[in-house]
Short mmCIF file of C-alpha atoms in Angstrom, two decimals:
data_model
loop_
_atom_site.label_atom_id
_atom_site.label_comp_id
_atom_site.label_asym_id
_atom_site.label_seq_id
_atom_site.Cartn_x
_atom_site.Cartn_y
_atom_site.Cartn_z
CA UNK A 5 223.74 -101.54 63.86
CA UNK A 6 225.05 -100.84 60.39
CA UNK A 7 221.49 -100.89 59.03
CA UNK A 8 220.28 -98.47 61.70
CA UNK A 9 223.23 -96.16 61.00
CA UNK A 10 222.43 -96.15 57.26
CA UNK A 11 218.75 -95.38 57.92
CA UNK A 12 219.75 -92.53 60.24
CA UNK A 13 222.15 -91.10 57.70
CA UNK A 14 219.48 -91.40 55.01
CA UNK A 15 216.94 -89.55 57.14
CA UNK A 16 219.47 -86.81 57.89
CA UNK A 17 220.27 -86.46 54.20
CA UNK A 18 216.58 -86.29 53.33
CA UNK A 19 215.95 -83.72 56.04
CA UNK A 20 218.87 -81.66 54.80
CA UNK A 21 217.58 -81.83 51.22
CA UNK A 22 214.12 -80.74 52.34
CA UNK A 23 215.64 -77.85 54.31
CA UNK A 24 217.79 -76.79 51.37
CA UNK A 25 214.82 -76.99 49.01
CA UNK A 26 212.72 -74.85 51.36
CA UNK A 27 215.46 -72.26 51.68
CA UNK A 28 215.91 -72.20 47.90
CA UNK A 29 212.17 -71.74 47.41
CA UNK A 30 212.07 -68.89 49.96
CA UNK A 31 215.05 -67.24 48.31
CA UNK A 32 213.44 -67.51 44.88
CA UNK A 33 210.19 -65.99 46.18
CA UNK A 34 212.08 -63.21 47.96
CA UNK A 35 214.17 -62.54 44.88
CA UNK A 36 211.01 -62.37 42.75
CA UNK A 37 209.49 -59.80 45.14
CA UNK A 38 212.67 -57.75 44.94
CA UNK A 39 212.58 -57.86 41.16
CA UNK A 40 208.93 -56.86 41.06
CA UNK A 41 209.57 -54.04 43.53
CA UNK A 42 212.53 -52.81 41.52
CA UNK A 43 210.53 -52.96 38.29
CA UNK A 44 207.69 -51.03 39.92
CA UNK A 45 210.05 -48.34 41.22
CA UNK A 46 211.70 -48.06 37.81
CA UNK A 47 208.31 -47.64 36.11
CA UNK A 48 207.23 -45.02 38.65
CA UNK A 49 210.47 -43.15 38.12
CA UNK A 50 209.97 -43.18 34.34
CA UNK A 51 206.40 -41.91 34.73
CA UNK A 52 207.57 -39.15 37.09
CA UNK A 53 210.33 -38.05 34.71
CA UNK A 54 207.95 -37.99 31.74
CA UNK A 55 205.35 -36.10 33.79
CA UNK A 56 207.93 -33.61 34.99
CA UNK A 57 209.14 -32.96 31.43
CA UNK A 58 205.57 -32.37 30.23
CA UNK A 59 204.88 -30.11 33.20
CA UNK A 60 208.05 -28.12 32.61
CA UNK A 61 207.09 -27.59 28.96
CA UNK A 62 203.61 -26.50 30.06
CA UNK A 63 204.93 -23.99 32.59
CA UNK A 64 207.46 -22.61 30.10
CA UNK A 65 204.69 -22.06 27.53
CA UNK A 66 202.26 -20.41 29.92
CA UNK A 67 204.50 -18.45 32.27
CA UNK A 68 204.76 -15.48 29.90
CA UNK A 69 201.00 -14.84 29.97
CA UNK A 70 199.84 -16.44 33.23
CA UNK A 71 200.32 -13.33 35.37
CA UNK A 72 198.37 -11.14 32.95
CA UNK A 73 195.30 -13.32 33.53
CA UNK A 74 195.06 -12.43 37.23
CA UNK A 75 192.04 -10.15 37.84
CA UNK A 76 192.92 -6.50 38.41
CA UNK A 77 190.39 -6.23 41.21
CA UNK A 78 192.51 -8.51 43.38
CA UNK A 79 193.52 -6.82 46.62
CA UNK A 80 196.97 -8.46 46.84
CA UNK A 81 200.19 -7.17 45.27
CA UNK A 82 202.08 -10.48 45.15
CA UNK A 83 200.67 -13.92 44.35
CA UNK A 84 201.88 -17.34 43.27
CA UNK A 85 200.59 -19.33 40.29
CA UNK A 86 200.78 -23.13 40.18
CA UNK A 87 201.06 -25.17 36.99
CA UNK A 88 199.72 -28.71 37.18
CA UNK A 89 198.22 -31.44 35.01
CA UNK A 90 194.76 -32.52 36.20
CA UNK A 91 195.15 -36.09 34.94
CA UNK A 92 197.90 -36.72 37.48
CA UNK A 93 196.86 -37.18 41.09
CA UNK A 94 200.30 -36.58 42.57
CA UNK A 95 201.48 -33.31 44.05
CA UNK A 96 204.05 -32.50 41.36
CA UNK A 97 203.64 -28.81 40.48
CA UNK A 98 205.66 -25.94 39.09
CA UNK A 99 205.26 -22.35 40.30
CA UNK A 100 205.96 -18.72 39.42
CA UNK A 101 205.51 -15.54 41.45
CA UNK A 102 203.59 -12.58 40.03
CA UNK A 103 204.02 -9.00 41.19
CA UNK A 104 201.62 -6.16 40.60
CA UNK A 105 203.03 -3.04 38.92
CA UNK A 106 200.92 0.07 39.48
CA UNK A 107 200.90 3.72 38.49
CA UNK A 108 199.41 4.71 41.84
CA UNK A 109 201.19 4.25 45.14
CA UNK A 110 197.86 4.80 46.85
CA UNK A 111 194.30 5.57 45.86
CA UNK A 112 193.19 9.22 46.22
CA UNK A 113 190.71 9.69 49.06
CA UNK A 114 189.57 13.20 48.17
CA UNK A 115 188.97 15.30 45.08
CA UNK A 116 191.83 17.81 45.36
CA UNK A 117 195.29 16.34 46.07
CA UNK A 118 197.50 19.40 45.79
CA UNK A 119 201.26 18.74 45.86
CA UNK A 120 200.73 15.00 46.33
CA UNK A 121 202.28 13.82 43.05
CA UNK A 122 205.35 12.17 44.58
CA UNK A 123 203.35 10.61 47.40
CA UNK A 124 200.70 9.10 45.14
CA UNK A 125 202.42 8.29 41.84
CA UNK A 126 205.08 5.68 41.01
CA UNK A 127 207.23 7.74 38.65
CA UNK A 128 209.31 4.66 37.78
CA UNK A 129 206.19 2.94 36.41
CA UNK A 130 205.31 5.67 33.89
CA UNK A 131 206.84 3.79 30.96
CA UNK A 132 204.42 0.92 31.52
CA UNK A 133 201.30 3.07 31.23
CA UNK A 134 202.21 6.20 29.26
CA UNK A 135 200.62 4.92 26.04
CA UNK A 136 197.28 4.63 27.88
CA UNK A 137 197.14 8.26 28.99
CA UNK A 138 194.46 10.43 27.39
CA UNK A 139 195.89 13.48 25.59
CA UNK A 140 194.87 16.73 27.35
CA UNK A 141 193.29 18.16 24.19
CA UNK A 142 190.90 15.22 23.83
CA UNK A 143 187.86 15.96 25.96
CA UNK A 144 185.52 13.01 26.56
CA UNK A 145 182.15 12.76 24.84
CA UNK A 146 180.73 10.23 27.30
CA UNK A 147 180.60 9.45 31.01
CA UNK A 148 183.24 6.73 30.95
CA UNK A 149 186.30 7.07 33.18
CA UNK A 150 189.47 8.64 31.77
CA UNK A 151 192.94 9.49 33.06
CA UNK A 152 194.58 12.68 31.82
CA UNK A 153 198.28 13.39 32.24
CA UNK A 154 199.73 16.90 32.05
CA UNK A 155 203.50 17.29 32.10
CA UNK A 156 205.41 20.31 33.44
CA UNK A 157 204.85 22.25 30.22
CA UNK A 158 201.06 22.02 30.55
CA UNK A 159 200.07 24.22 33.50
CA UNK A 160 196.57 25.22 32.36
CA UNK A 161 193.73 23.11 31.04
CA UNK A 162 190.37 24.26 29.76
CA UNK A 163 187.40 21.96 30.18
CA UNK A 164 183.88 22.12 28.77
CA UNK A 165 181.27 19.98 30.49
CA UNK A 166 181.61 17.21 33.03
CA UNK A 167 184.63 14.89 33.13
CA UNK A 168 184.71 11.53 34.88
CA UNK A 169 188.30 10.72 35.65
CA UNK A 170 191.59 11.49 37.33
CA UNK A 171 193.72 14.43 36.22
CA UNK A 172 197.42 14.21 37.03
CA UNK A 173 199.68 17.25 36.66
CA UNK A 174 203.43 17.03 37.21
CA UNK A 175 203.60 20.69 38.27
CA UNK A 176 201.17 23.55 38.89
CA UNK A 177 197.71 23.35 37.34
CA UNK A 178 194.99 25.90 36.65
CA UNK A 179 191.63 24.58 35.45
CA UNK A 180 189.60 26.99 33.36
CA UNK A 181 186.40 26.79 31.37
CA UNK A 182 183.16 25.41 32.74
CA UNK A 183 182.26 22.00 34.12
CA UNK A 184 182.67 19.47 36.88
CA UNK A 185 185.54 17.03 37.32
CA UNK A 186 184.11 13.94 38.99
CA UNK A 187 186.97 11.85 40.33
CA UNK A 188 190.20 13.43 41.56
CA UNK A 189 192.97 15.85 40.66
CA UNK A 190 196.60 15.19 41.66
CA UNK A 191 199.39 17.71 41.18
CA UNK A 192 203.03 18.24 41.92
CA UNK A 193 202.42 21.94 42.56
CA UNK A 194 199.53 24.30 43.23
CA UNK A 195 195.97 23.72 41.99
CA UNK A 196 193.64 26.59 41.08
CA UNK A 197 190.33 26.78 39.22
CA UNK A 198 187.96 29.25 37.67
CA UNK A 199 184.75 29.81 39.63
CA UNK A 200 182.91 27.89 36.93
CA UNK A 201 184.98 24.73 37.46
CA UNK A 202 184.29 22.29 40.30
CA UNK A 203 186.17 19.21 41.52
CA UNK A 204 184.02 16.52 43.14
CA UNK A 205 185.49 13.32 44.52
CA UNK A 206 183.95 10.19 42.95
CA UNK A 207 185.10 6.96 44.55
CA UNK A 208 183.81 4.62 41.82
CA UNK A 209 185.80 6.47 39.14
CA UNK A 210 188.96 6.59 41.25
CA UNK A 211 188.76 2.90 42.17
CA UNK A 212 188.20 1.90 38.54
CA UNK A 213 191.15 3.90 37.20
CA UNK A 214 193.53 2.85 39.98
CA UNK A 215 192.82 -0.77 39.01
CA UNK A 216 193.03 -0.15 35.26
CA UNK A 217 196.41 1.54 35.61
CA UNK A 218 198.03 -1.51 37.10
CA UNK A 219 199.18 -4.80 35.63
CA UNK A 220 200.53 -8.15 36.75
CA UNK A 221 204.04 -9.18 35.73
CA UNK A 222 206.09 -12.29 36.35
CA UNK A 223 208.78 -11.72 38.94
CA UNK A 224 212.27 -12.35 37.59
CA UNK A 225 213.81 -15.74 38.38
CA UNK A 226 210.70 -16.78 40.28
CA UNK A 227 210.06 -20.14 38.57
CA UNK A 228 210.45 -23.13 40.90
CA UNK A 229 209.32 -26.76 41.09
CA UNK A 230 209.05 -27.21 44.83
CA UNK A 231 206.78 -26.03 47.62
CA UNK A 232 208.67 -23.68 49.97
#
């Protein structure tokens, strides 16, 4: 009986040792998986942080000029630009919003737009485009499109030959001389002409100048690094 009891105890001890060894092995394997998973997450986090820093530097460098690169023939007035690095396949991006600043509130649809200055012109945008205005005393020598601006002190303008462009007068305007204005005339007051002066609406000229006298600017505080 004593011998049988010893054999039984020995088998129980052996079974317990095998069980403990198995549990220890499983624990070690599980612990190794946890370590590998943690290391992988740490590496991914480091890559993401480095990528995000590089992307932030890229967006900070380019945000000052990015809006100016949007084509002027775009029909929208607000658009969003995304900054990304092509070598990364993830969806990490930075963004800015661009708004279109324009001299014209709307495009003229006819040649004579008498008294329509306030309805058609953004007066608050004049400072952005004033240096591009053609001086009234400089008549064009070609058929390219021009924009002429006449302030309240300039109520009469003499032309010689054909002009392709838009003439904007803050107040009254009398056109004298001889020629044809192909485009549009906009005034804040009355418009009158000599019999030898004609005003003919030209859509291509109007469309071109309305686009040229606009520009894209970055909206203030519009930078963000998330998708709304």
